């Protein structure tokens, strides 16, 4: 990618970038496991330890461990990284900033509501991403997918109202 190439460009057709089904299934299973254990672990940290006072340090520590793990994987030959251009570095800086906000707000939420409530609100990223994808990349969504997004929003609202009612009691 040259420094004049726009960051938001049309992607290749979906069939050109899909991993084989067994590998994709393994990746989704690992994503689910890591997301669930991180969320539950973070709530434990916020409710069961004195670390709740040090949320910002926890965000820095989690990101530092992730960078260290990636560097170790690269040193072991299990991961690689292509040279990064200035435009990519600016994009990644934005992305890293958003990740810090995501982790920090997750810690804040986990002190106040259940893991399941936080997870439901994370599910709202699906319809939000679909809308952003359309706005930023011009990717049209079928009526069926659009309807499914609204179903996610409705389900999240119903679930969250139950959780908030339980927390208020």
mmCIF file of C-alpha atoms in Angstrom:
data_model
loop_
_atom_site.group_PDB
_atom_site.id
_atom_site.type_symbol
_atom_site.label_atom_id
_atom_site.label_comp_id
_atom_site.label_asym_id
_atom_site.label_seq_id
_atom_site.Cartn_x
_atom_site.Cartn_y
_atom_site.Cartn_z
ATOM 1 C CA UNK A 1 0.000 0.000 0.000
ATOM 2 C CA UNK A 2 1.590 3.284 -1.041
ATOM 3 C CA UNK A 3 1.209 6.469 0.981
ATOM 4 C CA UNK A 4 -1.223 7.804 -1.666
ATOM 5 C CA UNK A 5 -3.546 4.796 -1.535
ATOM 6 C CA UNK A 6 -6.740 5.592 0.385
ATOM 7 C CA UNK A 7 -7.293 3.570 3.533
ATOM 8 C CA UNK A 8 -10.888 2.734 2.644
ATOM 9 C CA UNK A 9 -10.783 0.892 -0.636
ATOM 10 C CA UNK A 10 -13.069 -1.725 -2.082
ATOM 11 C CA UNK A 11 -12.216 -5.160 -0.774
ATOM 12 C CA UNK A 12 -11.729 -8.243 -2.912
ATOM 13 C CA UNK A 13 -14.782 -10.472 -3.406
ATOM 14 C CA UNK A 14 -15.611 -12.474 -0.244
ATOM 15 C CA UNK A 15 -14.634 -15.772 -1.879
ATOM 16 C CA UNK A 16 -11.111 -14.441 -2.469
ATOM 17 C CA UNK A 17 -10.406 -13.808 1.219
ATOM 18 C CA UNK A 18 -12.180 -16.600 3.093
ATOM 19 C CA UNK A 19 -10.037 -19.136 4.937
ATOM 20 C CA UNK A 20 -10.906 -22.817 4.585
ATOM 21 C CA UNK A 21 -13.964 -23.729 6.740
ATOM 22 C CA UNK A 22 -12.091 -25.790 9.396
ATOM 23 C CA UNK A 23 -9.584 -22.965 9.951
ATOM 24 C CA UNK A 24 -12.354 -20.346 10.065
ATOM 25 C CA UNK A 25 -14.265 -22.448 12.611
ATOM 26 C CA UNK A 26 -11.146 -22.777 14.765
ATOM 27 C CA UNK A 27 -10.561 -19.010 14.555
ATOM 28 C CA UNK A 28 -14.156 -18.243 15.578
ATOM 29 C CA UNK A 29 -13.955 -20.743 18.471
ATOM 30 C CA UNK A 30 -10.718 -19.150 19.702
ATOM 31 C CA UNK A 31 -12.212 -15.654 19.324
ATOM 32 C CA UNK A 32 -15.228 -16.709 21.385
ATOM 33 C CA UNK A 33 -13.083 -18.321 24.078
ATOM 34 C CA UNK A 34 -10.730 -15.356 24.349
ATOM 35 C CA UNK A 35 -13.550 -12.795 24.379
ATOM 36 C CA UNK A 36 -15.539 -14.620 27.044
ATOM 37 C CA UNK A 37 -12.558 -15.308 29.300
ATOM 38 C CA UNK A 38 -11.311 -11.738 28.972
ATOM 39 C CA UNK A 39 -14.716 -10.257 29.799
ATOM 40 C CA UNK A 40 -15.336 -12.547 32.783
ATOM 41 C CA UNK A 41 -11.744 -12.089 33.962
ATOM 42 C CA UNK A 42 -12.021 -8.325 33.707
ATOM 43 C CA UNK A 43 -15.209 -8.331 35.760
ATOM 44 C CA UNK A 44 -13.470 -10.447 38.391
ATOM 45 C CA UNK A 45 -10.630 -7.892 38.422
ATOM 46 C CA UNK A 46 -13.086 -5.023 38.834
ATOM 47 C CA UNK A 47 -15.150 -6.656 41.610
ATOM 48 C CA UNK A 48 -12.754 -8.921 43.500
ATOM 49 C CA UNK A 49 -9.490 -7.039 43.732
ATOM 50 C CA UNK A 50 -8.053 -3.638 44.513
ATOM 51 C CA UNK A 51 -7.197 -3.267 40.821
ATOM 52 C CA UNK A 52 -10.496 -1.461 40.159
ATOM 53 C CA UNK A 53 -8.712 1.682 41.349
ATOM 54 C CA UNK A 54 -6.104 1.157 38.625
ATOM 55 C CA UNK A 55 -8.242 0.706 35.495
ATOM 56 C CA UNK A 56 -5.880 2.760 33.367
ATOM 57 C CA UNK A 57 -2.903 0.674 34.451
ATOM 58 C CA UNK A 58 -4.833 -2.491 33.570
ATOM 59 C CA UNK A 59 -5.549 -1.171 30.062
ATOM 60 C CA UNK A 60 -1.832 -0.412 29.601
ATOM 61 C CA UNK A 61 -0.827 -3.797 31.024
ATOM 62 C CA UNK A 62 -3.239 -5.761 28.823
ATOM 63 C CA UNK A 63 -2.071 -3.939 25.711
ATOM 64 C CA UNK A 64 1.606 -4.354 26.683
ATOM 65 C CA UNK A 65 1.175 -8.095 27.214
ATOM 66 C CA UNK A 66 -0.545 -8.354 23.807
ATOM 67 C CA UNK A 67 2.367 -6.540 22.122
ATOM 68 C CA UNK A 68 4.865 -8.736 23.984
ATOM 69 C CA UNK A 69 3.033 -11.909 22.939
ATOM 70 C CA UNK A 70 3.036 -10.797 19.304
ATOM 71 C CA UNK A 71 6.750 -9.960 19.425
ATOM 72 C CA UNK A 72 7.477 -13.357 20.998
ATOM 73 C CA UNK A 73 5.445 -15.113 18.292
ATOM 74 C CA UNK A 74 7.384 -13.185 15.642
ATOM 75 C CA UNK A 75 10.706 -14.110 17.264
ATOM 76 C CA UNK A 76 9.618 -17.769 17.294
ATOM 77 C CA UNK A 77 8.675 -17.599 13.613
ATOM 78 C CA UNK A 78 4.954 -18.172 14.347
ATOM 79 C CA UNK A 79 3.861 -14.697 13.187
ATOM 80 C CA UNK A 80 5.144 -12.102 10.760
ATOM 81 C CA UNK A 81 4.620 -8.424 10.124
ATOM 82 C CA UNK A 82 5.094 -6.562 6.854
ATOM 83 C CA UNK A 83 6.694 -3.102 6.860
ATOM 84 C CA UNK A 84 4.209 -0.405 7.850
ATOM 85 C CA UNK A 85 3.688 2.803 5.872
ATOM 86 C CA UNK A 86 3.052 6.198 7.456
ATOM 87 C CA UNK A 87 -0.610 6.134 6.384
ATOM 88 C CA UNK A 88 -1.043 2.703 7.982
ATOM 89 C CA UNK A 89 0.687 3.888 11.152
ATOM 90 C CA UNK A 90 -1.754 6.802 11.429
ATOM 91 C CA UNK A 91 -4.676 4.444 10.931
ATOM 92 C CA UNK A 92 -3.286 2.002 13.504
ATOM 93 C CA UNK A 93 -2.781 4.856 15.990
ATOM 94 C CA UNK A 94 -6.478 5.696 15.674
ATOM 95 C CA UNK A 95 -7.363 2.024 16.031
ATOM 96 C CA UNK A 96 -5.174 1.682 19.145
ATOM 97 C CA UNK A 97 -6.824 4.750 20.676
ATOM 98 C CA UNK A 98 -10.265 3.282 20.048
ATOM 99 C CA UNK A 99 -9.134 -0.012 21.622
ATOM 100 C CA UNK A 100 -8.033 1.845 24.765
ATOM 101 C CA UNK A 101 -11.455 3.509 24.971
ATOM 102 C CA UNK A 102 -13.133 0.133 24.421
ATOM 103 C CA UNK A 103 -11.173 -1.540 27.229
ATOM 104 C CA UNK A 104 -11.586 1.375 29.639
ATOM 105 C CA UNK A 105 -15.342 1.636 29.106
ATOM 106 C CA UNK A 106 -15.604 -2.143 29.445
ATOM 107 C CA UNK A 107 -13.919 -1.934 32.861
ATOM 108 C CA UNK A 108 -16.268 0.883 33.863
ATOM 109 C CA UNK A 109 -19.311 -1.106 32.759
ATOM 110 C CA UNK A 110 -18.153 -4.334 34.406
ATOM 111 C CA UNK A 111 -18.085 -2.572 37.777
ATOM 112 C CA UNK A 112 -21.758 -1.680 37.396
ATOM 113 C CA UNK A 113 -23.578 -4.382 35.402
ATOM 114 C CA UNK A 114 -23.329 -8.108 34.697
ATOM 115 C CA UNK A 115 -21.051 -9.706 32.128
ATOM 116 C CA UNK A 116 -24.093 -10.731 30.105
ATOM 117 C CA UNK A 117 -25.330 -7.138 29.909
ATOM 118 C CA UNK A 118 -21.921 -5.951 28.677
ATOM 119 C CA UNK A 119 -21.916 -8.774 26.131
ATOM 120 C CA UNK A 120 -25.358 -7.793 24.845
ATOM 121 C CA UNK A 121 -24.207 -4.232 24.327
ATOM 122 C CA UNK A 122 -21.181 -5.556 22.463
ATOM 123 C CA UNK A 123 -23.608 -7.424 20.214
ATOM 124 C CA UNK A 124 -24.917 -4.018 19.152
ATOM 125 C CA UNK A 125 -21.651 -3.579 17.290
ATOM 126 C CA UNK A 126 -23.047 -5.866 14.578
ATOM 127 C CA UNK A 127 -25.755 -3.469 13.361
ATOM 128 C CA UNK A 128 -23.502 -0.459 14.009
ATOM 129 C CA UNK A 129 -20.740 -2.035 11.908
ATOM 130 C CA UNK A 130 -23.203 -2.839 9.125
ATOM 131 C CA UNK A 131 -24.313 0.804 9.029
ATOM 132 C CA UNK A 132 -20.737 2.066 9.103
ATOM 133 C CA UNK A 133 -19.720 -0.403 6.408
ATOM 134 C CA UNK A 134 -22.429 0.965 4.171
ATOM 135 C CA UNK A 135 -21.516 4.595 4.897
ATOM 136 C CA UNK A 136 -17.730 4.183 4.645
ATOM 137 C CA UNK A 137 -17.376 1.476 2.002
ATOM 138 C CA UNK A 138 -20.640 1.665 0.094
ATOM 139 C CA UNK A 139 -21.447 -1.957 0.945
ATOM 140 C CA UNK A 140 -25.188 -2.438 0.535
ATOM 141 C CA UNK A 141 -26.992 -4.750 2.956
ATOM 142 C CA UNK A 142 -29.846 -6.969 1.843
ATOM 143 C CA UNK A 143 -33.279 -6.428 3.373
ATOM 144 C CA UNK A 144 -32.831 -9.711 5.263
ATOM 145 C CA UNK A 145 -29.550 -8.593 6.829
ATOM 146 C CA UNK A 146 -31.007 -5.190 7.616
ATOM 147 C CA UNK A 147 -33.943 -6.904 9.361
ATOM 148 C CA UNK A 148 -31.547 -9.147 11.313
ATOM 149 C CA UNK A 149 -29.698 -6.052 12.531
ATOM 150 C CA UNK A 150 -32.947 -4.632 13.891
ATOM 151 C CA UNK A 151 -33.686 -7.975 15.530
ATOM 152 C CA UNK A 152 -30.317 -7.753 17.331
ATOM 153 C CA UNK A 153 -31.178 -4.236 18.534
ATOM 154 C CA UNK A 154 -34.593 -5.389 19.796
ATOM 155 C CA UNK A 155 -33.092 -8.414 21.570
ATOM 156 C CA UNK A 156 -30.396 -6.270 23.185
ATOM 157 C CA UNK A 157 -32.979 -3.774 24.425
ATOM 158 C CA UNK A 158 -35.182 -6.520 25.898
ATOM 159 C CA UNK A 159 -32.251 -8.284 27.559
ATOM 160 C CA UNK A 160 -30.736 -5.112 28.954
ATOM 161 C CA UNK A 161 -34.073 -3.969 30.406
ATOM 162 C CA UNK A 162 -34.301 -7.266 32.330
ATOM 163 C CA UNK A 163 -30.732 -6.878 33.602
ATOM 164 C CA UNK A 164 -31.199 -3.243 34.640
ATOM 165 C CA UNK A 165 -34.432 -4.134 36.448
ATOM 166 C CA UNK A 166 -32.593 -6.865 38.374
ATOM 167 C CA UNK A 167 -29.744 -4.467 39.270
ATOM 168 C CA UNK A 168 -32.188 -1.782 40.441
ATOM 169 C CA UNK A 169 -34.002 -4.175 42.785
#
